GROMACS .gro file of C-alpha atoms in nm:
model
  236
    1MET     CA    1   8.874   7.929  10.101
    2SER     CA    2   8.902   8.288  10.218
    3LYS     CA    3   8.854   8.563   9.960
    4LYS     CA    4   9.194   8.693  10.071
    5VAL     CA    5   9.381   8.395   9.926
    6TYR     CA    6   9.531   8.417   9.576
    7PRO     CA    7   9.702   8.140   9.380
    8ASP     CA    8  10.022   8.331   9.303
    9ALA     CA    9  10.191   8.671   9.318
   10VAL     CA   10  10.068   8.787   8.978
   11ALA     CA   11   9.707   8.719   9.073
   12ALA     CA   12   9.752   8.880   9.415
   13LEU     CA   13   9.874   9.205   9.257
   14ALA     CA   14   9.614   9.215   8.981
   15GLY     CA   15   9.438   9.550   8.967
   16LEU     CA   16   9.665   9.707   9.230
   17LEU     CA   17   9.965   9.824   9.028
   18ARG     CA   18   9.988  10.152   8.841
   19ASP     CA   19  10.264  10.383   8.720
   20GLY     CA   20  10.380  10.641   8.973
   21MET     CA   21  10.254  10.460   9.283
   22THR     CA   22  10.429  10.426   9.619
   23ILE     CA   23  10.519  10.076   9.737
   24MET     CA   24  10.658   9.965  10.075
   25SER     CA   25  10.866   9.650  10.053
   26GLY     CA   26  10.950   9.456  10.369
   27GLY     CA   27  11.280   9.299  10.460
   28PHE     CA   28  11.624   9.391  10.587
   29GLY     CA   29  11.906   9.334  10.344
   30LEU     CA   30  11.790   9.015  10.174
   31CYS     CA   31  11.631   8.877  10.491
   32GLY     CA   32  11.252   8.857  10.491
   33ILE     CA   33  11.200   9.009  10.147
   34PRO     CA   34  10.886   8.926   9.942
   35GLU     CA   35  11.073   8.756   9.658
   36ASN     CA   36  10.767   8.638   9.464
   37LEU     CA   37  10.589   8.974   9.478
   38ILE     CA   38  10.899   9.167   9.370
   39LEU     CA   39  10.933   8.938   9.067
   40ALA     CA   40  10.567   8.991   8.981
   41ILE     CA   41  10.612   9.369   8.997
   42ARG     CA   42  10.903   9.343   8.758
   43GLU     CA   43  10.703   9.133   8.515
   44SER     CA   44  10.410   9.378   8.528
   45GLY     CA   45  10.623   9.652   8.373
   46VAL     CA   46  10.483   9.920   8.607
   47ARG     CA   47  10.711  10.225   8.614
   48ASP     CA   48  10.802  10.550   8.796
   49LEU     CA   49  10.769  10.381   9.134
   50THR     CA   50  10.854  10.531   9.470
   51VAL     CA   51  10.978  10.242   9.682
   52ILE     CA   52  11.006  10.263  10.061
   53SER     CA   53  11.244   9.997  10.189
   54ASN     CA   54  11.533   9.979  10.431
   55ASN     CA   55  11.760   9.906  10.137
   56ALA     CA   56  11.743   9.831   9.766
   57GLY     CA   57  11.849   9.467   9.763
   58VAL     CA   58  12.163   9.375   9.570
   59ASP     CA   59  12.255   9.368   9.205
   60GLY     CA   60  12.039   9.108   9.036
   61PHE     CA   61  11.824   9.017   9.335
   62GLY     CA   62  11.553   9.161   9.556
   63LEU     CA   63  11.459   9.518   9.475
   64GLY     CA   64  11.779   9.539   9.272
   65ILE     CA   65  11.596   9.377   8.980
   66LEU     CA   66  11.353   9.671   8.969
   67LEU     CA   67  11.645   9.912   8.952
   68GLU     CA   68  11.797   9.717   8.664
   69THR     CA   69  11.475   9.751   8.465
   70ARG     CA   70  11.454  10.120   8.566
   71GLN     CA   71  11.107  10.082   8.711
   72VAL     CA   72  11.199  10.281   9.023
   73ARG     CA   73  11.203  10.662   9.018
   74LYS     CA   74  11.267  10.722   9.389
   75MET     CA   75  11.391  10.524   9.688
   76VAL     CA   76  11.314  10.609  10.051
   77SER     CA   77  11.581  10.410  10.235
   78SER     CA   78  11.842  10.404  10.509
   79TYR     CA   79  12.112  10.182  10.354
   80VAL     CA   80  12.215  10.130   9.994
   81GLY     CA   81  12.573  10.009  10.023
   82GLU     CA   82  12.530   9.663   9.867
   83ASN     CA   83  12.393   9.777   9.532
   84LYS     CA   84  12.624   9.908   9.258
   85THR     CA   85  12.331   9.970   9.024
   86PHE     CA   86  12.173  10.193   9.289
   87GLU     CA   87  12.499  10.385   9.332
   88LYS     CA   88  12.547  10.430   8.958
   89GLN     CA   89  12.192  10.553   8.893
   90TYR     CA   90  12.195  10.788   9.192
   91LEU     CA   91  12.530  10.947   9.107
   92ALA     CA   92  12.415  10.988   8.747
   93GLY     CA   93  12.103  11.173   8.863
   94GLU     CA   94  11.877  10.898   8.730
   95LEU     CA   95  11.738  10.791   9.068
   96GLU     CA   96  11.601  11.011   9.345
   97LEU     CA   97  11.694  10.919   9.701
   98GLU     CA   98  11.538  11.024  10.031
   99PHE     CA   99  11.791  10.907  10.288
  100ASN     CA  100  11.677  10.837  10.646
  101PRO     CA  101  11.854  10.729  10.963
  102GLN     CA  102  11.746  10.368  11.009
  103GLY     CA  103  11.555  10.418  11.333
  104THR     CA  104  11.386  10.726  11.191
  105LEU     CA  105  11.274  10.531  10.885
  106ALA     CA  106  11.130  10.254  11.102
  107GLU     CA  107  10.945  10.506  11.319
  108ARG     CA  108  10.813  10.698  11.017
  109ILE     CA  109  10.658  10.376  10.889
  110ARG     CA  110  10.523  10.279  11.230
  111ALA     CA  111  10.376  10.627  11.273
  112GLY     CA  112  10.211  10.614  10.933
  113GLY     CA  113  10.050  10.282  11.016
  114ALA     CA  114   9.928  10.418  11.351
  115GLY     CA  115   9.772  10.727  11.194
  116ILE     CA  116  10.033  10.963  11.338
  117PRO     CA  117  10.111  11.231  11.077
  118ALA     CA  118  10.439  11.351  11.232
  119PHE     CA  119  10.668  11.320  11.533
  120PHE     CA  120  10.983  11.481  11.674
  121THR     CA  121  11.320  11.311  11.718
  122LYS     CA  122  11.670  11.421  11.821
  123THR     CA  123  11.827  11.208  11.549
  124GLY     CA  124  11.965  11.429  11.274
  125VAL     CA  125  11.947  11.762  11.456
  126GLY     CA  126  12.231  11.987  11.339
  127THR     CA  127  12.296  11.778  11.027
  128ILE     CA  128  12.173  11.781  10.667
  129VAL     CA  129  11.904  11.536  10.779
  130ALA     CA  130  11.726  11.834  10.937
  131ASP     CA  131  11.756  12.063  10.633
  132GLY     CA  132  11.419  12.207  10.538
  133LYS     CA  133  11.241  12.047  10.835
  134GLU     CA  134  11.085  12.206  11.139
  135VAL     CA  135  11.309  12.203  11.448
  136ARG     CA  136  11.147  12.262  11.786
  137GLU     CA  137  11.276  12.280  12.142
  138PHE     CA  138  11.143  12.050  12.414
  139ASP     CA  139  11.283  12.070  12.770
  140GLY     CA  140  11.587  12.258  12.645
  141GLU     CA  141  11.669  12.008  12.369
  142GLN     CA  142  11.632  12.046  11.993
  143TYR     CA  143  11.419  11.798  11.797
  144VAL     CA  144  11.351  11.767  11.425
  145MET     CA  145  11.005  11.689  11.292
  146GLU     CA  146  10.968  11.382  11.070
  147LEU     CA  147  10.655  11.286  10.876
  148GLY     CA  148  10.483  10.949  10.901
  149LEU     CA  149  10.493  10.732  10.590
  150VAL     CA  150  10.209  10.551  10.416
  151ALA     CA  151  10.204  10.367  10.084
  152ASP     CA  152   9.955  10.282   9.813
  153LEU     CA  153  10.071   9.921   9.847
  154SER     CA  154  10.272   9.727  10.105
  155ILE     CA  155  10.429   9.394  10.009
  156VAL     CA  156  10.551   9.181  10.300
  157LYS     CA  157  10.693   8.835  10.362
  158ALA     CA  158  10.603   8.613  10.658
  159TRP     CA  159  10.696   8.263  10.768
  160LYS     CA  160  10.342   8.142  10.833
  161GLY     CA  161  10.002   8.289  10.765
  162ASP     CA  162   9.644   8.174  10.773
  163THR     CA  163   9.374   8.227  10.516
  164GLU     CA  164   9.239   8.522  10.716
  165GLY     CA  165   9.570   8.707  10.676
  166ASN     CA  166   9.714   8.660  11.026
  167LEU     CA  167  10.094   8.650  11.001
  168ILE     CA  168  10.391   8.515  11.196
  169TYR     CA  169  10.745   8.621  11.107
  170ARG     CA  170  11.052   8.413  11.186
  171MET     CA  171  11.355   8.548  11.369
  172THR     CA  172  11.533   8.835  11.189
  173ALA     CA  173  11.271   8.836  10.913
  174ARG     CA  174  11.061   9.015  11.174
  175ASN     CA  175  11.220   9.344  11.078
  176PHE     CA  176  11.037   9.606  10.872
  177ASN     CA  177  10.761   9.366  10.770
  178PRO     CA  178  10.521   9.409  11.068
  179MET     CA  179  10.517   9.789  11.059
  180MET     CA  180  10.489   9.802  10.680
  181ALA     CA  181  10.191   9.569  10.692
  182THR     CA  182  10.005   9.838  10.887
  183ALA     CA  183  10.112  10.133  10.670
  184GLY     CA  184   9.984  10.028  10.328
  185LYS     CA  185   9.646  10.130  10.194
  186VAL     CA  186   9.648   9.774  10.059
  187THR     CA  187   9.878   9.506  10.202
  188VAL     CA  188   9.969   9.188  10.014
  189ALA     CA  189  10.154   8.917  10.208
  190GLU     CA  190  10.340   8.614  10.083
  191VAL     CA  191  10.409   8.331  10.325
  192GLU     CA  192  10.613   8.013  10.326
  193GLU     CA  193  10.332   7.814  10.483
  194LEU     CA  194   9.960   7.891  10.449
  195VAL     CA  195   9.732   7.730  10.707
  196GLU     CA  196   9.367   7.736  10.807
  197PRO     CA  197   9.228   7.976  11.070
  198GLY     CA  198   9.295   7.852  11.421
  199ALA     CA  199   9.619   7.676  11.330
  200LEU     CA  200   9.828   7.969  11.453
  201GLY     CA  201   9.854   8.032  11.825
  202ALA     CA  202   9.673   8.356  11.900
  203ASP     CA  203   9.956   8.486  12.119
  204ALA     CA  204  10.211   8.411  11.845
  205ILE     CA  205  10.053   8.628  11.575
  206HIS     CA  206  10.261   8.936  11.490
  207THR     CA  207  10.036   9.095  11.226
  208PRO     CA  208   9.658   9.060  11.271
  209GLY     CA  209   9.468   8.973  10.956
  210ILE     CA  210   9.275   9.301  10.961
  211PHE     CA  211   9.584   9.466  10.813
  212VAL     CA  212   9.621   9.216  10.525
  213GLN     CA  213   9.392   9.233  10.223
  214ARG     CA  214   9.553   8.962  10.007
  215ILE     CA  215   9.773   8.661  10.081
  216LEU     CA  216   9.950   8.388   9.886
  217ALA     CA  217  10.173   8.091   9.949
  218GLY     CA  218  10.510   8.176   9.796
  219SER     CA  219  10.747   7.932   9.630
  220ASN     CA  220  11.106   7.880   9.515
  221TYR     CA  221  11.262   8.100   9.782
  222GLU     CA  222  11.635   8.155   9.737
  223LYS     CA  223  11.695   8.333  10.071
  224ARG     CA  224  12.031   8.466   9.963
  225ILE     CA  225  12.289   8.599  10.207
  226GLU     CA  226  12.460   8.927  10.116
  227GLN     CA  227  12.786   8.878  10.302
  228ARG     CA  228  12.855   8.525  10.423
  229THR     CA  229  13.104   8.536  10.710
  230THR     CA  230  13.235   8.211  10.857
  231ARG     CA  231  13.515   8.093  11.081
  232ALA     CA  232  13.694   7.764  11.107
  233ARG     CA  233  13.536   7.511  11.346
  234GLY     CA  234  13.680   7.545  11.695
  235GLU     CA  235  13.807   7.902  11.656
  236ALA     CA  236  13.717   8.149  11.928
   0.00000   0.00000   0.00000
């Protein structure tokens, strides 16, 4: 068995967590979130966290459970509309927020993982997004400089993985997970199915194992849906 494989989320995070650290957490809404690892972080009691994630889950689930226990000091996010706890803590001045346009957040993470310290984008020029940031002209257009993001720890969720840490994501769960896997000083992945090396098609691998230091087979996934929208059968 590979030295990367751990029996559960608690064991996989052992020795990695500390107060005041920065954690990237994969997923989009509640899709593709590392449910087991988030629960283990809650149970560890670690505090004053800066969490980089597209959103903060919902009340009572996902990253929302870390807000309820007040383990998060700052969120770096692009969308927080599904979480009343987030809203309440932010408006009360109890939670710091660094808001990012969604594409900018994705690129900041990708840049951090690629070793790019900063880049320029037109998104946010002339708005409060650009306040306090360098603005430079290229070919007659204004661009704002954004910094790449890295984290002490990245936690990601994949559909399948092998014992060497190679990962495959499924459908929309292939969102922020691949780029976050590259941007953590240490990356811990949980997967629905853990297989032996060679069982994954080489061309199908989204995250090479070189980016993953620890891996576990997750369990008891709820895979909740934030807003279930349906229509009657046969309707256009």
